[in-house]
Coordinates of C-alpha atoms in Angstrom, one line a residue:
M96 CA 12.6 -16.8 -6.2
A97 CA 13.9 -14.7 -9.1
Q98 CA 13.9 -10.9 -8.6
I99 CA 11.0 -9.1 -10.2
D100 CA 11.5 -5.8 -12.0
L101 CA 9.1 -3.3 -10.4
R102 CA 10.6 -0.1 -11.9
P103 CA 7.9 2.2 -13.4
V104 CA 7.3 1.8 -17.1
R105 CA 5.6 4.3 -19.4
I106 CA 1.8 4.1 -19.4
S107 CA 1.9 4.2 -23.2
R108 CA 2.6 0.5 -23.1
D109 CA -0.6 -1.4 -22.7
P110 CA -2.4 1.6 -21.0
A111 CA -5.9 0.2 -20.7
R112 CA -5.0 -3.0 -18.9
R113 CA -2.4 -1.4 -16.6
S114 CA -4.7 1.5 -15.7
F115 CA -7.5 -0.8 -14.8
Q116 CA -5.1 -3.0 -12.8
L117 CA -3.8 0.1 -10.9
L118 CA -7.3 1.4 -10.1
A119 CA -8.6 -2.0 -9.1
G120 CA -5.7 -2.6 -6.9
L121 CA -6.0 0.8 -5.2
A122 CA -9.8 0.4 -4.7
L123 CA -9.2 -3.1 -3.2
Y124 CA -6.5 -1.6 -0.9
G125 CA -8.9 1.1 0.3
A126 CA -11.5 -1.6 1.0
S127 CA -9.1 -3.8 2.8
V128 CA -8.0 -0.9 5.1
A129 CA -11.6 -0.2 5.9
L130 CA -12.2 -3.9 6.8
V131 CA -9.3 -3.9 9.2
T132 CA -10.4 -0.7 10.9
R133 CA -13.9 -2.0 11.5
A134 CA -12.5 -5.3 13.0
R135 CA -11.2 -3.2 15.9
L136 CA -8.4 -5.7 16.7
G137 CA -5.4 -3.5 15.8
L138 CA -4.5 -1.7 12.6
E139 CA -1.6 -1.7 10.2
P140 CA 1.1 0.9 11.0
W141 CA 0.0 3.8 8.8
S142 CA -3.7 3.2 9.8
V143 CA -2.7 3.5 13.5
L144 CA -1.3 6.9 12.7
A145 CA -4.4 7.9 10.6
E146 CA -6.8 6.8 13.3
G147 CA -4.9 8.7 15.9
V148 CA -5.0 11.9 13.9
M149 CA -8.7 11.3 13.1
K150 CA -9.5 11.1 16.8
R151 CA -7.6 14.4 17.4
T152 CA -9.0 16.3 14.5
G153 CA -12.5 15.0 13.8
L154 CA -11.7 14.5 10.1
T155 CA -12.8 11.3 8.4
F156 CA -10.4 8.4 8.2
G157 CA -10.1 8.7 4.4
T158 CA -9.4 12.4 4.6
V159 CA -6.6 11.9 7.2
T160 CA -5.2 9.1 5.0
G161 CA -5.0 11.5 2.1
V162 CA -3.5 14.3 4.1
V163 CA -0.8 12.0 5.5
S164 CA -0.1 10.8 2.0
V165 CA 0.4 14.3 0.8
A166 CA 2.7 15.1 3.8
V167 CA 4.8 12.0 2.9
L168 CA 5.0 13.1 -0.7
L169 CA 6.5 16.4 0.5
L170 CA 9.3 14.3 2.1
W171 CA 10.1 13.0 -1.4
I172 CA 11.5 16.4 -2.4
P173 CA 14.8 16.3 -0.6
L174 CA 15.1 12.6 -1.5
R175 CA 14.7 13.5 -5.2
Q176 CA 12.0 10.9 -5.8
R177 CA 9.7 11.3 -8.8
P178 CA 6.0 10.5 -8.5
G179 CA 4.2 8.6 -11.3
I180 CA 0.5 8.4 -12.3
G181 CA 0.2 5.5 -9.7
T182 CA 1.5 7.8 -7.0
I183 CA -1.2 10.4 -7.4
A184 CA -3.9 7.8 -7.9
N185 CA -2.8 6.2 -4.7
V186 CA -3.5 9.3 -2.7
V187 CA -6.9 9.9 -4.2
V188 CA -8.4 6.5 -4.7
I189 CA -7.5 4.9 -1.4
S190 CA -8.7 7.9 0.6
V191 CA -12.1 7.9 -1.2
V192 CA -12.7 4.2 -1.0
V193 CA -11.8 3.9 2.7
D194 CA -14.5 6.4 3.6
L195 CA -17.1 4.8 1.2
V196 CA -16.6 1.3 2.7
R197 CA -16.5 2.6 6.3
A198 CA -19.7 4.4 5.6
V199 CA -21.6 1.2 4.9
L200 CA -19.7 -1.2 7.2
P201 CA -20.2 -0.5 11.0
D202 CA -17.7 -1.4 13.7
Q203 CA -17.9 -5.0 14.8
H204 CA -18.2 -6.2 18.4
D205 CA -18.8 -9.9 17.9
L206 CA -15.4 -11.7 18.1
G207 CA -16.2 -14.0 15.2
W208 CA -17.0 -11.1 12.9
Q209 CA -14.0 -9.2 14.1
I210 CA -11.7 -12.1 13.3
A211 CA -13.3 -12.6 9.9
L212 CA -12.9 -8.9 9.0
L213 CA -9.3 -8.8 10.2
V214 CA -8.2 -11.9 8.3
G215 CA -10.2 -11.0 5.2
G216 CA -8.8 -7.5 5.3
V217 CA -5.2 -8.6 5.6
L218 CA -5.6 -11.2 2.7
L219 CA -7.3 -8.6 0.6
N220 CA -4.6 -6.1 1.4
A221 CA -2.0 -8.5 0.1
V222 CA -3.9 -9.0 -3.2
A223 CA -4.4 -5.3 -3.6
T224 CA -0.8 -4.4 -2.9
A225 CA 0.4 -7.0 -5.5
T226 CA -2.1 -5.8 -8.0
Y227 CA -1.4 -2.1 -7.9
V228 CA 2.4 -2.5 -7.5
G229 CA 2.4 -5.0 -10.3
A230 CA 0.9 -2.3 -12.7
R231 CA 4.3 -0.5 -12.5
L232 CA 2.9 3.0 -12.8
G233 CA 4.7 4.6 -9.9
P234 CA 5.1 3.8 -6.2
G235 CA 2.8 4.9 -3.5
P236 CA 3.8 7.7 -1.2
R237 CA 5.0 5.4 1.6
D238 CA 6.8 3.1 -0.8
G239 CA 8.6 6.0 -2.4
L240 CA 9.7 7.3 1.0
M241 CA 11.0 3.9 1.9
T242 CA 13.1 3.4 -1.2
G243 CA 14.2 7.0 -1.3
L244 CA 15.5 6.9 2.3
A245 CA 17.2 3.5 1.5
G246 CA 18.9 5.0 -1.5
R247 CA 20.1 8.2 0.2
T248 CA 21.3 6.5 3.4
G249 CA 22.7 3.2 2.0
W250 CA 20.7 1.3 4.6
S251 CA 18.7 -1.8 3.6
V252 CA 15.1 -1.4 2.5
R253 CA 14.1 -3.8 5.3
L254 CA 15.9 -1.7 7.9
V255 CA 14.4 1.6 6.6
R256 CA 10.9 0.1 6.4
T257 CA 11.1 -1.3 10.0
G258 CA 12.3 2.1 11.3
I259 CA 9.6 4.0 9.5
E260 CA 6.8 1.7 10.7
I261 CA 8.0 1.6 14.3
T262 CA 8.0 5.4 14.3
V263 CA 4.6 5.6 12.7
V264 CA 3.1 3.1 15.1
G265 CA 4.6 4.9 18.1
A266 CA 3.3 8.3 16.9
G267 CA -0.2 6.9 16.1
F268 CA -0.4 5.0 19.4
L269 CA 0.4 8.2 21.4
L270 CA -2.4 10.0 19.5
G271 CA -4.9 7.3 20.3
G272 CA -4.6 4.9 17.4
T273 CA -5.4 1.2 17.9
V274 CA -2.5 -1.3 18.3
G275 CA -3.3 -4.9 18.8
V276 CA -3.2 -8.4 17.4
G277 CA -4.1 -7.1 13.9
T278 CA -1.0 -4.9 13.9
V279 CA 1.2 -8.0 14.6
L280 CA -0.7 -10.2 12.1
Y281 CA -0.3 -7.5 9.4
A282 CA 3.4 -7.1 10.1
L283 CA 4.0 -10.8 9.9
A284 CA 1.8 -11.7 6.9
I285 CA 1.8 -8.9 4.4
G286 CA 5.3 -9.3 3.1
P287 CA 5.2 -13.1 2.5
L288 CA 1.7 -12.9 1.0
T289 CA 2.6 -10.1 -1.4
Q290 CA 5.8 -11.8 -2.5
I291 CA 3.8 -14.9 -3.4
L292 CA 1.1 -13.0 -5.3
L293 CA 3.2 -10.4 -7.1
P294 CA 4.6 -12.7 -9.8
L295 CA 1.1 -13.6 -10.8
V296 CA 0.0 -10.0 -11.6
V297 CA 3.2 -8.0 -12.3
W298 CA 3.2 -6.3 -15.7
R299 CA 6.2 -7.4 -17.8
E300 CA 7.4 -5.7 -21.0
P301 CA 6.5 -7.9 -23.9
Q302 CA 9.5 -9.7 -25.6
S303 CA 10.3 -8.9 -29.2
E304 CA 9.2 -11.4 -31.8
E305 CA 12.9 -12.3 -32.2
Q306 CA 13.2 -13.0 -28.5
E307 CA 10.0 -15.0 -28.5
T308 CA 11.3 -17.1 -31.4
V309 CA 14.5 -17.9 -29.5
H310 CA 12.8 -18.8 -26.3

């Protein structure tokens, strides 16, 4: 598969479509996280940490998600990462939507519904990730931390991401976050699913008329 250019592009280029795509993707992402949390079968790494902090502090899941995102953004400073519009929107939209969906969707205890919410949440998360990343309006806090560390250390993105997620899951588990089959399913499925979906939604700079004529 050809490599896809995901570097941020000025919002002045097709702002309406890309802004809608960004916000829709982030809203879907927040909803997907809420679905997985209500399935009670294990959370994705950063949600394990958020749930652990939530249990220790009494804050809402969305509030903790936002606080963790801001803390991660502070780690960008020594890495010399620059946030974009999408970075700030990521912090706000996901935090709000997670709490809204969780407010109307109770925890599930029937195994059939738990599996449905887990699988649906993981699939929706992949769609959401591809959608908001494809808008190319700036990485999310966690994505920027990953690429920043990779750039500063010279390590591969895969190695850095694995190290971050192991650390996050370990810290979250010690704080009381839920680790289970959902954690494993997310780890195995989210990368391949996002890679398949991303070419369908990524925003590409339009070719000039001359290029279009040639091709």
